[in-house]
Short mmCIF file of C-alpha atoms and ligand atoms in Angstrom, two decimals:
data_model
loop_
_atom_site.label_atom_id
_atom_site.label_comp_id
_atom_site.label_asym_id
_atom_site.label_seq_id
_atom_site.Cartn_x
_atom_site.Cartn_y
_atom_site.Cartn_z
CA MET Q 1 96.57 47.11 124.20
CA VAL Q 2 93.58 49.57 124.87
CA SER Q 3 94.09 48.96 128.52
CA ASP Q 4 97.49 50.27 129.01
CA LYS Q 5 97.70 53.25 126.64
CA PRO Q 6 99.72 56.02 128.20
CA THR Q 7 98.01 59.15 129.38
CA THR Q 8 98.30 62.38 127.12
CA GLU Q 9 100.47 63.61 129.90
CA THR Q 10 103.01 61.04 129.27
CA VAL Q 11 102.68 61.35 125.51
CA TRP Q 12 103.68 65.35 125.77
CA GLY Q 13 106.48 64.44 127.96
CA TRP Q 14 107.90 62.32 125.22
CA LEU Q 15 107.21 64.98 122.51
CA ASN Q 16 109.19 67.24 124.92
CA GLN Q 17 112.16 65.02 124.26
CA ILE Q 18 112.12 65.46 120.42
CA PRO Q 19 114.58 68.27 119.31
CA ASP Q 20 113.69 70.79 116.56
CA PRO Q 21 115.59 69.39 113.50
CA GLU Q 22 117.22 72.58 112.85
CA ILE Q 23 117.70 73.89 116.24
CA PRO Q 24 118.47 70.95 118.21
CA VAL Q 25 118.49 72.78 121.50
CA ILE Q 26 114.96 73.44 121.69
CA SER Q 27 112.27 70.64 121.75
CA LEU Q 28 109.26 70.62 119.37
CA VAL Q 29 107.11 71.37 122.51
CA ASP Q 30 109.20 74.21 123.21
CA LEU Q 31 108.88 75.50 119.51
CA GLY Q 32 105.02 75.64 120.25
CA VAL Q 33 104.30 73.47 116.94
CA ILE Q 34 102.54 70.84 118.64
CA ARG Q 35 98.95 71.93 119.27
CA ASP Q 36 97.00 69.01 120.65
CA VAL Q 37 97.37 65.42 121.76
CA HIS Q 38 94.50 63.29 122.39
CA TRP Q 39 93.17 59.93 121.98
CA SER Q 40 90.47 59.05 119.47
CA GLY Q 41 89.57 55.45 120.45
CA ASP Q 42 92.88 53.54 120.16
CA THR Q 43 94.40 56.02 117.72
CA LEU Q 44 96.64 58.62 119.19
CA GLU Q 45 96.11 62.13 117.38
CA VAL Q 46 98.75 64.59 117.06
CA THR Q 47 97.98 68.13 115.77
CA VAL Q 48 100.90 69.85 114.47
CA THR Q 49 101.14 73.54 113.00
CA PRO Q 50 103.82 74.46 110.53
CA THR Q 51 106.06 77.34 111.35
CA TYR Q 52 106.63 78.67 107.78
CA SER Q 53 104.72 77.53 104.90
CA GLY Q 54 107.73 76.37 103.04
CA CYS Q 55 110.13 75.31 105.96
CA PRO Q 56 111.74 72.04 104.80
CA ALA Q 57 111.72 70.92 108.45
CA THR Q 58 108.18 70.64 108.57
CA ARG Q 59 108.28 67.13 106.83
CA VAL Q 60 111.11 65.95 109.22
CA ILE Q 61 109.06 67.00 112.30
CA ASN Q 62 106.21 64.88 111.43
CA ILE Q 63 108.52 61.91 110.68
CA ASP Q 64 110.39 62.51 114.03
CA ILE Q 65 107.35 62.55 116.01
CA GLU Q 66 105.92 59.47 114.20
CA THR Q 67 109.30 57.65 114.94
CA ALA Q 68 109.36 58.70 118.39
CA LEU Q 69 105.94 57.62 119.23
CA ARG Q 70 106.42 54.25 117.48
CA ASP Q 71 109.51 53.61 119.52
CA ARG Q 72 107.46 53.97 122.64
CA GLY Q 73 105.10 51.26 121.34
CA ILE Q 74 102.39 53.38 119.86
CA ASP Q 75 101.45 52.02 116.30
CA LYS Q 76 98.02 53.60 115.75
CA ILE Q 77 99.03 57.51 115.06
CA ARG Q 78 97.44 59.95 113.24
CA LEU Q 79 99.11 63.28 112.44
CA ARG Q 80 97.03 66.42 111.78
CA THR Q 81 98.32 69.52 110.25
CA ARG Q 82 96.40 72.87 111.50
CA LEU Q 83 97.04 76.04 109.75
CA SER Q 84 94.78 78.37 111.87
CA PRO Q 85 95.56 80.05 114.10
CA ALA Q 86 98.90 80.49 112.43
CA TRP Q 87 102.02 79.71 114.38
CA THR Q 88 103.42 82.59 116.28
CA THR Q 89 106.62 83.12 118.14
CA ASP Q 90 104.42 83.93 121.21
CA TRP Q 91 104.01 79.97 121.58
CA LEU Q 92 107.86 79.60 122.12
CA SER Q 93 108.18 78.36 125.82
CA GLU Q 94 110.25 80.14 128.34
CA THR Q 95 112.53 77.20 128.45
CA GLY Q 96 112.83 77.24 124.69
CA ARG Q 97 113.69 81.20 124.77
CA ARG Q 98 116.47 80.55 127.33
CA ASN Q 99 117.88 77.48 125.48
CA LEU Q 100 117.97 79.72 122.20
CA GLU Q 101 119.80 82.50 123.91
CA THR Q 102 122.47 80.07 125.51
CA TYR Q 103 123.06 78.43 122.13
CA GLY Q 104 123.80 81.87 120.61
CA ILE Q 105 120.58 82.69 118.94
CA ALA Q 106 118.80 85.94 120.33
CA PRO Q 107 115.22 84.94 121.12
CA PRO Q 108 112.40 87.05 119.42
CA GLN Q 109 111.12 90.35 120.93
CA LYS Q 110 108.10 92.18 120.13
CA ALA Q 111 110.02 95.36 119.23
CA GLY Q 112 111.28 93.47 116.15
CA GLY Q 113 114.92 93.02 117.03
CA PRO Q 114 117.06 91.26 119.38
CA ALA Q 115 117.40 92.74 122.97
CA HIS Q 116 121.11 92.26 123.13
CA CYS Q 117 124.04 90.18 121.71
CA PRO Q 118 123.59 86.71 123.02
CA GLN Q 119 127.44 86.43 122.96
CA CYS Q 120 128.65 89.47 125.07
CA GLN Q 121 125.24 90.92 126.12
CA ALA Q 122 125.98 94.38 124.54
CA ARG Q 123 122.88 96.35 123.31
CA ASP Q 124 124.67 98.01 120.37
CA VAL Q 125 123.44 95.59 117.73
CA GLU Q 126 122.57 96.03 113.96
CA ARG Q 127 120.74 94.01 111.36
CA ILE Q 128 122.63 92.33 108.43
CA SER Q 129 119.61 90.75 106.63
CA GLN Q 130 116.15 90.17 107.23
CA PHE Q 131 116.61 86.45 106.55
CA GLY Q 132 119.21 84.11 107.68
CA SER Q 133 120.37 80.26 107.48
CA THR Q 134 116.72 78.84 108.14
CA PRO Q 135 113.28 80.65 107.40
CA CYS Q 136 112.74 81.11 111.20
CA LYS Q 137 115.81 83.50 111.68
CA ALA Q 138 117.33 86.67 110.50
CA LEU Q 139 121.22 87.86 110.56
CA TRP Q 140 122.44 90.50 113.09
CA ARG Q 141 125.81 91.62 114.33
CA CYS Q 142 127.05 93.04 117.52
CA ARG Q 143 128.90 96.33 117.09
CA THR Q 144 130.69 95.80 120.53
CA CYS Q 145 132.20 92.18 120.02
CA LEU Q 146 131.88 92.29 116.39
CA GLU Q 147 130.26 88.87 116.19
CA PRO Q 148 127.45 87.93 113.93
CA PHE Q 149 124.63 86.26 115.27
CA ASP Q 150 121.33 84.68 114.48
CA TYR Q 151 118.22 86.34 115.61
CA PHE Q 152 114.79 84.12 115.92
CA LYS Q 153 112.32 86.29 113.77
CA CYS Q 154 109.15 87.56 115.94
CA ILE Q 155 106.24 86.74 113.93
CA MET L 1 82.51 75.51 82.81
CA THR L 2 85.20 74.75 85.43
CA ASP L 3 84.28 75.34 89.06
CA PRO L 4 84.99 78.98 89.68
CA LEU L 5 86.30 78.07 93.09
CA PHE L 6 88.98 75.77 91.23
CA GLU L 7 89.89 78.70 88.79
CA PHE L 8 90.23 81.22 91.84
CA LEU L 9 92.49 78.89 93.62
CA CYS L 10 94.56 78.26 90.66
CA ARG L 11 95.05 81.98 90.45
CA LEU L 12 96.29 82.21 93.88
CA GLY L 13 98.52 79.08 93.57
CA ASP L 14 100.02 80.05 90.23
CA ASN L 15 100.92 83.45 91.33
CA THR L 16 102.99 82.24 94.14
CA LEU L 17 104.39 79.35 92.13
CA VAL L 18 105.75 81.35 89.30
CA LEU L 19 107.05 84.00 91.27
CA GLY L 20 108.63 81.58 93.55
CA HIS L 21 110.26 79.89 90.71
CA ARG L 22 111.52 82.88 89.27
CA VAL L 23 112.90 84.31 92.67
CA SER L 24 114.68 80.89 92.93
CA GLU L 25 116.55 81.33 89.91
CA TRP L 26 118.68 83.89 91.97
CA CYS L 27 119.87 81.07 94.25
CA GLY L 28 123.66 81.02 94.14
CA VAL L 29 124.10 84.06 91.73
CA ALA L 30 122.84 86.97 93.84
CA PRO L 31 124.89 90.14 94.21
CA VAL L 32 125.92 89.31 97.83
CA LEU L 33 125.39 86.29 100.12
CA GLU L 34 122.84 87.81 102.51
CA GLU L 35 120.54 88.87 99.48
CA ASP L 36 121.17 85.41 98.09
CA ILE L 37 119.87 83.72 101.30
CA ALA L 38 117.06 86.45 101.51
CA LEU L 39 115.76 85.46 98.10
CA ALA L 40 115.89 81.76 98.47
CA ASN L 41 113.86 82.01 101.76
CA THR L 42 111.24 84.36 100.03
CA ALA L 43 111.17 81.71 97.17
CA LEU L 44 110.70 79.01 99.87
CA ASP L 45 107.68 80.78 101.35
CA LEU L 46 106.16 81.20 98.08
CA ILE L 47 106.40 77.70 97.11
CA GLY L 48 105.20 76.77 100.59
CA GLN L 49 102.13 78.82 100.02
CA THR L 50 101.64 77.35 96.60
CA THR L 51 101.57 73.78 98.10
CA MET L 52 98.53 74.64 100.23
CA TRP L 53 96.77 76.65 97.62
CA LEU L 54 97.32 74.13 94.74
CA ASN L 55 96.42 71.15 97.04
CA LEU L 56 93.19 72.72 98.14
CA ALA L 57 92.51 73.50 94.23
CA GLY L 58 93.02 69.88 93.42
CA GLU L 59 90.93 68.74 96.39
CA VAL L 60 87.89 71.08 95.12
CA GLU L 61 88.63 69.74 91.54
CA GLY L 62 88.07 66.22 92.84
CA ALA L 63 89.79 64.67 89.96
CA GLY L 64 92.53 63.07 91.96
CA ARG L 65 95.28 66.04 91.09
CA ASP L 66 97.29 67.39 93.99
CA ALA L 67 99.81 70.44 93.98
CA ASP L 68 102.61 68.47 92.02
CA ALA L 69 100.31 67.43 89.36
CA LEU L 70 98.79 70.86 88.80
CA ALA L 71 102.31 72.52 88.89
CA PHE L 72 104.12 70.06 86.80
CA ARG L 73 101.43 68.74 84.51
CA ARG L 74 99.84 71.61 83.27
CA ASP L 75 100.89 73.34 80.11
CA VAL L 76 101.05 77.39 79.48
CA TRP L 77 97.44 77.98 78.64
CA ASP L 78 96.18 76.33 81.93
CA PHE L 79 98.27 78.76 84.31
CA ARG L 80 96.42 81.55 85.69
CA ASN L 81 99.21 83.69 87.20
CA LEU L 82 99.44 87.51 86.82
CA LEU L 83 101.64 88.53 83.81
CA LEU L 84 103.73 90.48 86.47
CA VAL L 85 104.96 87.42 88.07
CA GLU L 86 106.13 85.53 85.01
CA GLN L 87 108.30 88.78 83.88
CA PRO L 88 111.94 87.98 83.90
CA ASN L 89 114.26 88.72 86.72
CA GLY L 90 116.61 91.38 84.83
CA ASP L 91 118.83 92.90 87.25
CA PHE L 92 118.50 92.62 91.08
CA GLY L 93 116.62 96.10 91.25
CA GLN L 94 114.03 94.73 88.77
CA THR L 95 113.57 91.54 90.74
CA MET L 96 112.89 93.67 93.79
CA MET L 97 110.73 95.99 92.23
CA ARG L 98 108.57 93.15 90.73
CA GLN L 99 108.53 91.75 94.24
CA PHE L 100 107.51 95.21 95.80
CA LEU L 101 104.60 95.48 93.59
CA PHE L 102 103.43 91.91 94.06
CA ASP L 103 103.73 92.10 97.85
CA ALA L 104 101.90 95.32 98.12
CA TRP L 105 98.90 93.72 96.25
CA HIS L 106 99.36 90.46 97.93
CA VAL L 107 99.34 91.73 101.65
CA LEU L 108 95.92 93.69 100.72
CA TYR L 109 94.40 90.62 98.98
CA LEU L 110 95.38 88.25 101.71
CA THR L 111 93.89 90.31 104.61
CA GLU L 112 90.54 90.26 102.74
CA LEU L 113 90.81 86.50 102.25
CA GLU L 114 91.45 86.08 105.76
CA LYS L 115 87.77 87.00 106.39
CA SER L 116 86.63 84.47 103.55
CA SER L 117 83.53 82.57 104.09
CA ASP L 118 85.34 79.37 103.15
CA ALA L 119 87.36 78.25 106.07
CA ARG L 120 89.95 76.63 104.13
CA VAL L 121 90.79 79.71 102.23
CA ALA L 122 90.93 81.67 105.36
CA ALA L 123 93.28 79.40 106.88
CA ILE L 124 95.74 79.53 104.20
CA ALA L 125 95.52 83.30 103.89
CA GLU L 126 96.17 83.90 107.66
CA LYS L 127 99.34 81.63 107.00
CA SER L 128 100.49 83.23 104.27
CA LEU L 129 99.63 86.80 105.36
CA LYS L 130 102.57 86.72 107.99
CA GLU L 131 105.14 85.72 105.46
CA ALA L 132 103.76 88.46 102.78
CA ARG L 133 104.07 91.07 105.28
CA TYR L 134 107.82 90.36 106.10
CA HIS L 135 108.29 90.32 102.24
CA LEU L 136 106.70 93.65 101.86
CA ASP L 137 108.78 95.18 104.43
CA ARG L 138 111.76 93.89 103.00
CA ALA L 139 111.02 94.78 99.45
CA SER L 140 110.00 98.21 100.56
CA GLU L 141 113.11 98.90 102.21
CA THR L 142 115.25 97.69 99.36
CA VAL L 143 113.24 99.83 96.89
CA ILE L 144 114.03 102.99 98.88
CA GLY L 145 117.51 102.07 99.41
CA LEU L 146 118.21 101.66 95.91
CA GLY L 147 116.02 104.30 94.56
CA ASP L 148 117.27 106.81 96.85
CA GLY L 149 120.97 105.53 96.46
CA THR L 150 123.48 106.35 93.74
CA GLU L 151 122.77 107.93 90.39
CA GLU L 152 123.08 104.49 88.87
CA SER L 153 121.03 102.56 91.33
CA ASN L 154 118.22 105.30 90.89
CA ALA L 155 118.30 105.00 87.18
CA ARG L 156 117.99 101.47 87.18
CA MET L 157 114.96 101.30 89.74
CA GLN L 158 113.20 103.94 87.55
CA ALA L 159 113.83 101.85 84.47
CA ALA L 160 112.41 98.66 86.46
CA LEU L 161 109.46 100.75 87.59
CA ASP L 162 108.73 101.98 83.99
CA ARG L 163 108.95 98.49 82.53
CA LEU L 164 106.65 96.78 85.20
CA TRP L 165 104.29 99.33 85.91
CA PRO L 166 102.05 98.08 82.81
CA TYR L 167 101.51 94.83 84.80
CA VAL L 168 100.04 96.57 87.62
CA GLY L 169 96.74 97.04 86.33
CA GLU L 170 96.00 93.34 85.80
CA MET L 171 95.90 92.71 89.74
CA PHE L 172 92.91 94.97 89.82
CA ASP L 173 90.86 93.34 87.04
CA SER L 174 87.65 91.36 87.85
CA ASP L 175 85.66 88.98 85.84
CA ALA L 176 82.75 86.25 86.42
CA VAL L 177 85.06 84.13 88.40
CA ASP L 178 85.68 87.02 90.89
CA MET L 179 82.12 87.97 90.75
CA ASP L 180 81.13 84.32 91.80
CA MET L 181 83.54 84.62 94.65
CA VAL L 182 82.21 87.82 95.79
CA ALA L 183 78.77 86.58 95.80
CA LYS L 184 79.74 83.60 97.93
CA GLY L 185 81.65 85.90 100.25
CA ILE L 186 84.88 83.89 99.53
CA ALA L 187 86.98 86.68 98.04
CA PRO L 188 86.88 90.54 97.43
CA ASP L 189 86.51 92.14 94.13
CA PRO L 190 90.13 92.99 93.15
CA GLY L 191 88.92 96.42 91.85
CA THR L 192 88.22 97.51 95.16
CA LEU L 193 91.97 96.99 96.49
CA ARG L 194 93.32 99.65 94.24
CA PRO L 195 93.14 102.77 96.52
CA GLY L 196 94.74 100.54 99.35
CA PHE L 197 97.75 99.50 96.73
CA ASP L 198 98.17 103.15 95.73
CA ALA L 199 98.23 104.25 99.59
CA THR L 200 101.09 101.54 100.01
CA VAL L 201 103.00 102.24 97.01
CA ASN L 202 103.07 106.03 96.39
CA PRO L 203 104.92 106.97 99.72
CA VAL L 204 107.51 104.17 99.18
CA LEU L 205 108.08 105.51 95.49
CA ARG L 206 108.37 109.02 96.85
CA LYS L 207 110.84 108.06 99.57
CA ALA L 208 112.77 106.38 96.82
CA THR L 209 112.73 109.26 94.79
CA LEU L 210 111.11 107.60 91.87
CA THR L 211 108.46 108.71 89.60
CA ARG L 212 105.21 106.85 89.22
CA PRO L 213 104.43 106.46 85.51
CA GLU L 214 101.54 108.50 84.41
CA SER L 215 99.91 105.89 82.16
CA ASP L 216 97.82 103.32 83.73
CA PHE L 217 97.87 101.31 80.49
CA ALA L 218 97.65 97.64 81.45
CA HIS L 219 98.48 94.41 79.83
CA ARG L 220 96.20 91.61 80.53
CA GLY L 221 95.45 88.00 79.78
CA GLY L 222 97.51 86.17 82.58
CA ARG L 223 94.74 85.55 85.18
CA SER L 224 92.45 84.13 82.67
CA GLY L 225 94.95 82.25 80.75
CA ALA L 226 94.05 83.74 77.37
CA ARG L 227 97.39 85.27 76.73
CA HIS L 228 100.54 84.80 78.71
CA SER L 229 103.79 86.57 77.78
CA GLU L 230 106.35 84.39 75.88
CA HIS L 231 108.24 84.25 79.11
CA LEU L 232 106.05 81.69 81.04
CA GLY L 233 106.83 78.99 78.45
CA HIS L 234 110.39 79.22 78.75
CA LEU L 235 110.15 79.27 82.79
CA LEU L 236 108.04 76.07 82.47
CA THR L 237 110.42 74.40 80.31
CA GLN L 238 112.90 74.44 83.38
CA MET L 239 110.47 74.06 85.95
CA GLN L 240 108.71 70.92 84.49
CA TRP L 241 111.56 69.23 82.80
CA LEU L 242 112.07 66.55 85.18
CA GLN L 243 108.42 65.25 85.74
CA ARG L 244 107.79 65.59 81.66
CA ALA L 245 111.00 63.49 80.97
CA TYR L 246 110.54 60.94 83.82
CA PRO L 247 106.81 61.18 84.86
CA ASP L 248 106.13 60.09 88.44
CA ALA L 249 109.74 60.32 89.18
CA THR L 250 110.56 59.84 92.98
CA TRP L 251 113.73 59.55 95.09
ZN1 LIG Y 1 128.52 90.94 121.33
#
């Protein structure tokens, strides 16, 4: 068992195939919640950081990681929760940002609001609410195509 | 005497627990859908913060209690939250005024706790602070929007401010527990946060065309547990009902 344990690079590859439970177009690795993967003897340790304190997806994320790793034949797994440094949208990968946009969710911007409408690319947008359908999103509207859309909050 | 660190952590966790529960009472009945969602998300953040604080409190206590045991199996006199957060929701304006006053204090307190000598406290504060800042932004905008709104909304916001102001003073009280935390470098003396609070609150009230009450008379007794208002007991009967009726129920 110990002799054929997969490398951490291989494990990162597997984790990169687990979709975020609420926004399935990005992976957990793209979301930036997986902070570390390493072997401690014959136990695989994965460090996860929560996005929002009360996000119900956090529990699902842990279950999904454990299931995915067990399916690959790893039976000794330890999941660690790390609070500090706190998760930030800076950890969202470039692939993640692109996939969000294609999916219709405007990716986070330092300026605090979406750069343009993810549907028609128009820049004339307005905020409807600071909160949206999940803790990580806010609700915006495009004044050109009149469509409402989600914006991934920048924190 | 109970461990002052346990007391201190219960104060933090009970504030977010009681306020989180109060805010969640709006779920499904808020004035508009967007505000309903915003209130539910705010409540969710607060309950999430509660889980971190009360789990740590249970760990420090070492008696095998976790966040759930502390939240659902203690009685009114064991709660250490500020009187402000247990006040009823009232109308939407009153709920948002309560949120604004709490957030203004919460952000300042968490900012100091981020520098705590206890790494566990610092980490929870760091995580909570990002959410608290976001809440404060929204609460400030709403207070300004409604205060500087119609004659009706302005009158309601002024009434909310007048009603809740006597609960502000307790946030800046300090006692033996606080002094112990100060001595160990774990937390600041709450009294030192008052100038920062005034600097946050005064400009918002001005923009909202609201008049800050002249009297700084303050009700006390929440954070020490000595004298909660009648409202907390009623809140607990709702919040704790299931675990009281069916102890250890899981599903
Ligand atoms: Zn558009």
